[in-house]
């Protein structure tokens, strides 16, 4: 301890002496005097990046985000340090070149942000031809004043340069110290700033940086320069991934599909052919919440009604990876699994996909998708085009007023209301249509509780006193927990769904229409909250604690199996028929394409899932992490352990067979996307089945 104290004292002494010496030698003043060009370069570069953030994202979080300034400074100082290696005569050219480059990054992103409320990506360069007719942000003038302000930076550089030239600065400047030393010490400062930045990074920062799709967040925390450099790397990576191993991948792909049986007909074949379709992407909707009531009030009365009146698949799993919502959309539309690295929506949006909208278009359908969030979120602007939607209605197509915002953006109630108006027009113009509506309000962290409306997640009872008077007593239950807030949020989303159904009915849009709903993924809620939920004793109004013999642990298996999401097919014509029932087959998102294909009369020969009415009890659902589940067993590949789900015996052979099947399927799926194997121009062996 004493040693450390002494050490600190010594260090402090050295710093003090150094400072004193510097003061005597006017070191700071001299440094500024001798490095005017470099300093101008750094200040203008950092200022431009900061201006871009401030003029684009108007949130307090952004204004206060100092991390981005740190990262920008580190980058600009690092670039600037190499300027010292350049001969003084050429030094201005070096700094000016980079200044123009950095200014261009800011300007392009500024214009891009005005159009798309997001930041530019080199992978989007091919899309610039559509800039005029995106219809997403109707802007009278492409370039606005705020996009031009960045030009002040090169102007400042030129002015400074001319002044320095006049003073003969370039002839004097290098006499004092040698170039290499200056370059190295400046690079050292950049490195130090970089390290300082790295240690302030949170795990959320790291994960968002690696995924790169939440562009606003990355720019807010890392600054535009780091964002753009990372963007170049993530845009190139898929190209590198697809450079090696094509032949092997194609061979395995051909073999895999030569073993697949052609579809067979059953009592569901063509059952829904020719009907209009409304698909609801139910953000974070989970099946287990459908079974719950608080104080006699169901969490999801409308979902439950749809489930009661339609075809309800209550053993249905989403199969997402890090791409969450987008992975769900991918698998729902294509019957392919998420990619092993990156996300298909962001890294592989230019690949060829065989999709439900494309196949329905062959039957004369008009296809559209609607989502009131920013179109670039998850790269949907590009990807929904690749998936075959004729039109993607995004945030810019909706009136988003402040009082209608919940969580990430426009509230579901308002989203549905405005969507119905658009759908009425679509219905007038098109004989048959298919539309996907992506919900938004029920999104983590479920903290906008005051906007969800009243839903009591504690237990309230009316008790009668001895004197005959009554009073209401509330027992603490789920109030204040994340799961409790989730129920409130879900109850809101459910009521939005209810209002939507009423609006559709009033608009006559439910006639000859099939209503399909899927939960996109689970809500990633804490296990401890489930333990509280399932260990509440309604008699004693106590939550059993862990030591209680009646305490039932919600273990990791239950948690994983509890991540089921609803899948419902509802149509007025199905109510009361033999089809109007609950199906408990183990089913995954990748089974939707073949199952709907059978019912609507289309066929995707490269689907990885199955028609559930053909496989029935014999289905298997694989997960991107290598886990899998059947009606009999759930297998966890990380633990290499399983949980039996029936009384039937499970053999080692069976486990191995299913694990091999899972690994093969994941490989083939990944290769199909990475090597673009469904693109007839790239895969000559591709024969239309
Ligand atoms: C964003 C929304 C949410 O537009 O779909 O995406 P998620 O965070 O669930 O992947
Ligand atoms: Mn989602």
Coordinates of C-alpha atoms in Angstrom, one line a residue, residues 219-491:
X219 CA -23.3 6.6 -35.0
X220 CA -24.5 8.0 -31.7
X221 CA -22.0 6.0 -29.7
X222 CA -19.1 5.5 -32.2
X223 CA -19.3 8.6 -34.4
X224 CA -19.8 8.6 -38.2
X225 CA -16.2 7.7 -39.1
X226 CA -16.1 4.5 -37.0
X227 CA -19.6 3.6 -38.3
X228 CA -18.6 4.0 -41.9
X229 CA -15.4 2.0 -41.5
X230 CA -17.3 -0.8 -39.8
X231 CA -19.9 -0.6 -42.5
X232 CA -17.3 -1.2 -45.2
X233 CA -16.0 -4.2 -43.3
X234 CA -19.5 -5.7 -42.7
X235 CA -20.4 -5.1 -46.4
X236 CA -17.3 -6.9 -47.7
X237 CA -17.5 -9.8 -45.3
X238 CA -20.3 -11.7 -47.1
X239 CA -18.3 -11.4 -50.3
X240 CA -15.3 -13.0 -48.6
X241 CA -17.5 -15.7 -47.0
X242 CA -18.8 -16.7 -50.4
X243 CA -15.4 -16.8 -52.1
X244 CA -14.4 -20.2 -50.9
X245 CA -16.2 -23.6 -50.9
X246 CA -18.8 -23.0 -53.6
X247 CA -18.4 -26.4 -55.2
X248 CA -18.7 -28.4 -52.0
X249 CA -21.7 -26.3 -50.9
X250 CA -23.4 -26.8 -54.2
X251 CA -22.8 -30.5 -54.1
X252 CA -24.3 -30.9 -50.6
X253 CA -27.2 -28.7 -51.6
X254 CA -28.0 -30.8 -54.7
X255 CA -27.8 -34.0 -52.6
X256 CA -29.9 -32.7 -49.8
X257 CA -32.8 -31.7 -52.1
X258 CA -32.6 -34.8 -54.2
X259 CA -33.7 -36.7 -51.1
X260 CA -36.7 -34.5 -50.4
X261 CA -40.0 -36.1 -51.1
X262 CA -42.4 -34.2 -53.4
X263 CA -45.5 -32.8 -51.7
X264 CA -48.5 -35.0 -51.2
X265 CA -52.1 -33.9 -51.1
X266 CA -54.2 -34.1 -48.0
X267 CA -57.5 -32.7 -46.7
X268 CA -56.0 -29.2 -46.3
X269 CA -54.7 -29.0 -49.9
X270 CA -56.1 -25.8 -51.7
X271 CA -58.4 -25.2 -48.7
X272 CA -57.6 -21.5 -48.8
X273 CA -56.7 -21.0 -52.4
X274 CA -57.5 -17.6 -53.9
X275 CA -58.4 -15.9 -50.7
X276 CA -57.0 -12.5 -49.7
X277 CA -54.4 -12.7 -46.9
X278 CA -53.5 -10.5 -44.0
X279 CA -50.5 -11.6 -42.1
X280 CA -49.7 -10.2 -38.7
X281 CA -46.1 -10.2 -37.4
X282 CA -46.9 -10.2 -33.7
X283 CA -43.9 -8.5 -32.0
X284 CA -42.8 -10.5 -29.0
X285 CA -46.1 -12.4 -28.7
X286 CA -45.7 -15.6 -26.6
X287 CA -48.0 -18.5 -26.3
X288 CA -47.7 -18.9 -22.5
X289 CA -49.2 -15.4 -22.0
X290 CA -52.3 -16.5 -23.8
X291 CA -53.1 -18.9 -21.0
X292 CA -53.0 -16.2 -18.3
X293 CA -55.6 -14.1 -16.6
X294 CA -55.3 -11.5 -13.8
X295 CA -58.3 -10.8 -11.7
X296 CA -60.5 -12.6 -14.2
X297 CA -59.2 -10.5 -17.1
X298 CA -57.3 -12.4 -19.9
X299 CA -54.0 -10.9 -20.9
X300 CA -54.8 -11.5 -24.6
X301 CA -58.6 -11.8 -25.0
X302 CA -58.5 -11.0 -28.7
X303 CA -55.7 -13.5 -29.5
X304 CA -57.6 -16.1 -27.5
X305 CA -60.7 -15.4 -29.5
X306 CA -58.8 -15.8 -32.8
X307 CA -57.3 -19.0 -31.5
X308 CA -60.7 -20.3 -30.4
X309 CA -62.3 -19.5 -33.7
X310 CA -59.5 -20.5 -36.0
X311 CA -56.7 -23.0 -36.5
X312 CA -54.4 -22.6 -33.5
X313 CA -51.0 -24.1 -33.4
X314 CA -50.1 -24.1 -29.8
X315 CA -46.7 -25.9 -30.0
X316 CA -45.1 -23.6 -32.5
X317 CA -41.6 -22.2 -32.2
X318 CA -39.8 -19.2 -33.7
X319 CA -36.3 -20.1 -35.0
X320 CA -34.5 -16.8 -34.7
X321 CA -30.8 -16.0 -34.1
X322 CA -29.3 -12.6 -33.5
X323 CA -31.4 -11.1 -36.3
X324 CA -34.6 -11.5 -34.1
X325 CA -37.5 -9.8 -36.0
X326 CA -35.7 -10.0 -39.3
X327 CA -34.8 -13.6 -38.9
X328 CA -38.4 -14.4 -38.2
X329 CA -39.4 -12.6 -41.4
X330 CA -36.8 -14.4 -43.3
X331 CA -37.9 -17.9 -42.1
X332 CA -41.6 -17.1 -42.4
X333 CA -41.2 -16.0 -46.0
X334 CA -38.5 -18.4 -47.3
X335 CA -38.5 -21.5 -45.0
X336 CA -34.7 -21.0 -44.6
X337 CA -32.9 -20.6 -41.4
X338 CA -30.9 -17.5 -40.2
X339 CA -27.3 -17.4 -41.3
X340 CA -24.5 -18.6 -39.1
X341 CA -22.7 -15.2 -39.1
X342 CA -24.2 -11.8 -39.6
X343 CA -27.9 -11.6 -40.4
X344 CA -29.4 -12.5 -43.8
X345 CA -31.4 -9.2 -43.8
X346 CA -28.3 -7.1 -43.5
X347 CA -25.5 -9.1 -45.0
X348 CA -27.2 -11.1 -47.7
X349 CA -30.1 -9.0 -48.9
X350 CA -28.9 -9.2 -52.6
X351 CA -29.4 -13.0 -52.7
X352 CA -32.1 -14.7 -54.6
X353 CA -34.9 -16.1 -52.4
X354 CA -37.9 -18.2 -53.2
X355 CA -40.7 -16.7 -51.1
X356 CA -44.4 -16.9 -50.4
X357 CA -45.1 -13.4 -51.8
X358 CA -43.3 -14.3 -55.0
X359 CA -45.1 -17.6 -55.4
X360 CA -48.5 -15.9 -54.7
X361 CA -47.7 -13.2 -57.3
X362 CA -47.6 -16.1 -59.8
X363 CA -51.2 -16.6 -58.9
X364 CA -52.1 -13.0 -59.6
X365 CA -51.8 -11.6 -56.1
X366 CA -50.7 -8.0 -55.3
X367 CA -48.3 -8.2 -52.3
X368 CA -47.3 -5.6 -49.8
X369 CA -45.8 -5.2 -46.4
X370 CA -46.4 -2.5 -43.7
X371 CA -44.4 -1.4 -40.8
X372 CA -44.5 2.0 -39.2
X373 CA -40.8 2.0 -38.2
X374 CA -37.9 3.4 -40.1
X375 CA -37.6 1.5 -43.4
X376 CA -33.9 0.9 -42.9
X377 CA -34.4 -0.8 -39.6
X378 CA -33.1 -4.4 -40.2
X379 CA -32.4 -3.3 -43.8
X380 CA -36.1 -3.9 -44.7
X381 CA -36.2 -1.4 -47.4
X382 CA -33.9 -3.5 -49.5
X383 CA -34.8 -6.9 -48.1
X384 CA -38.6 -6.6 -48.5
X385 CA -37.9 -6.0 -52.2
X386 CA -35.8 -9.1 -52.3
X387 CA -38.6 -11.1 -50.6
X388 CA -41.0 -10.1 -53.4
X389 CA -43.2 -7.5 -51.8
X390 CA -44.5 -5.2 -54.5
X391 CA -44.6 -2.3 -52.0
X392 CA -43.2 -1.7 -48.5
X393 CA -45.1 0.9 -46.5
X394 CA -42.8 2.2 -43.8
X395 CA -42.6 5.1 -41.3
X396 CA -42.6 7.8 -44.0
X397 CA -46.0 6.5 -45.2
X398 CA -47.6 7.0 -41.8
X399 CA -48.5 10.1 -39.9
X400 CA -46.5 9.8 -36.8
X401 CA -47.6 12.3 -34.1
X402 CA -45.9 12.6 -30.8
X403 CA -48.9 11.6 -28.8
X404 CA -49.2 8.4 -30.8
X405 CA -45.8 7.1 -30.0
X406 CA -45.3 4.0 -27.8
X407 CA -41.9 2.4 -27.3
X408 CA -40.0 2.3 -30.6
X409 CA -42.4 4.3 -32.7
X410 CA -46.0 4.7 -33.9
X411 CA -48.4 2.9 -31.6
X412 CA -50.0 -0.3 -32.9
X413 CA -53.5 1.1 -32.6
X414 CA -52.6 4.1 -34.8
X415 CA -50.6 1.9 -37.1
X416 CA -53.6 -0.4 -37.7
X417 CA -56.0 2.5 -38.1
X418 CA -53.9 4.1 -40.8
X419 CA -53.1 0.8 -42.4
X420 CA -56.8 -0.1 -42.9
X421 CA -57.2 3.1 -45.0
X422 CA -54.3 2.0 -47.2
X423 CA -55.7 -1.5 -47.4
X424 CA -59.1 -0.3 -48.5
X425 CA -57.4 1.3 -51.5
X426 CA -55.4 -1.8 -52.2
X427 CA -58.6 -3.8 -52.1
X428 CA -60.3 -1.5 -54.6
X429 CA -57.4 -1.7 -57.0
X430 CA -56.5 -5.4 -56.8
X431 CA -58.5 -8.5 -57.2
X432 CA -56.4 -10.6 -54.9
X433 CA -53.9 -9.3 -52.3
X434 CA -51.5 -10.6 -49.7
X435 CA -50.2 -8.2 -47.0
X436 CA -47.8 -8.5 -44.1
X437 CA -48.3 -6.1 -41.2
X438 CA -45.4 -5.9 -38.7
X439 CA -46.4 -4.7 -35.2
X440 CA -44.1 -2.6 -33.0
X441 CA -45.5 -1.5 -29.7
X442 CA -44.9 -4.8 -27.8
X443 CA -41.2 -4.4 -27.9
X444 CA -38.7 -4.8 -25.1
X445 CA -38.1 -3.1 -22.6
X446 CA -41.9 -2.7 -22.1
X447 CA -41.4 0.4 -20.1
X448 CA -43.9 2.7 -21.6
X449 CA -46.4 1.4 -19.0
X450 CA -48.4 4.7 -18.6
X451 CA -49.3 4.4 -22.3
X452 CA -50.5 0.8 -22.4
X453 CA -53.8 1.5 -20.5
X454 CA -55.0 0.0 -17.3
X455 CA -54.2 -3.7 -16.7
X456 CA -53.7 -4.8 -13.2
X457 CA -51.1 -7.5 -12.7
X458 CA -51.4 -7.6 -9.0
X459 CA -54.2 -9.5 -7.3
X460 CA -57.1 -7.3 -6.2
X461 CA -59.9 -8.8 -4.1
X462 CA -63.1 -7.4 -2.6
X463 CA -63.4 -8.5 1.0
X464 CA -66.4 -8.2 3.2
X465 CA -65.7 -6.9 6.7
X466 CA -67.5 -8.2 9.8
X467 CA -69.7 -5.1 9.9
X468 CA -70.9 -5.9 6.3
X469 CA -68.9 -3.2 4.6
X470 CA -66.7 -4.2 1.7
X471 CA -63.2 -3.0 0.7
X472 CA -60.7 -3.7 -2.0
X473 CA -57.4 -5.3 -1.1
X474 CA -54.5 -5.5 -3.4
X475 CA -51.9 -8.2 -3.0
X476 CA -48.5 -7.6 -4.6
X477 CA -47.9 -10.0 -7.5
X478 CA -46.3 -9.0 -10.8
X479 CA -46.5 -5.2 -10.6
X480 CA -43.0 -3.7 -11.0
X481 CA -41.5 -6.8 -12.6
X482 CA -40.4 -6.8 -16.3
X483 CA -42.7 -9.8 -16.9
X484 CA -45.6 -7.8 -15.3
X485 CA -44.8 -4.9 -17.6
X486 CA -44.7 -7.3 -20.5
X487 CA -48.3 -8.4 -19.8
X488 CA -49.4 -4.8 -19.7
X489 CA -47.7 -4.1 -23.0
X490 CA -49.0 -7.3 -24.6
X491 CA -52.5 -6.5 -23.3

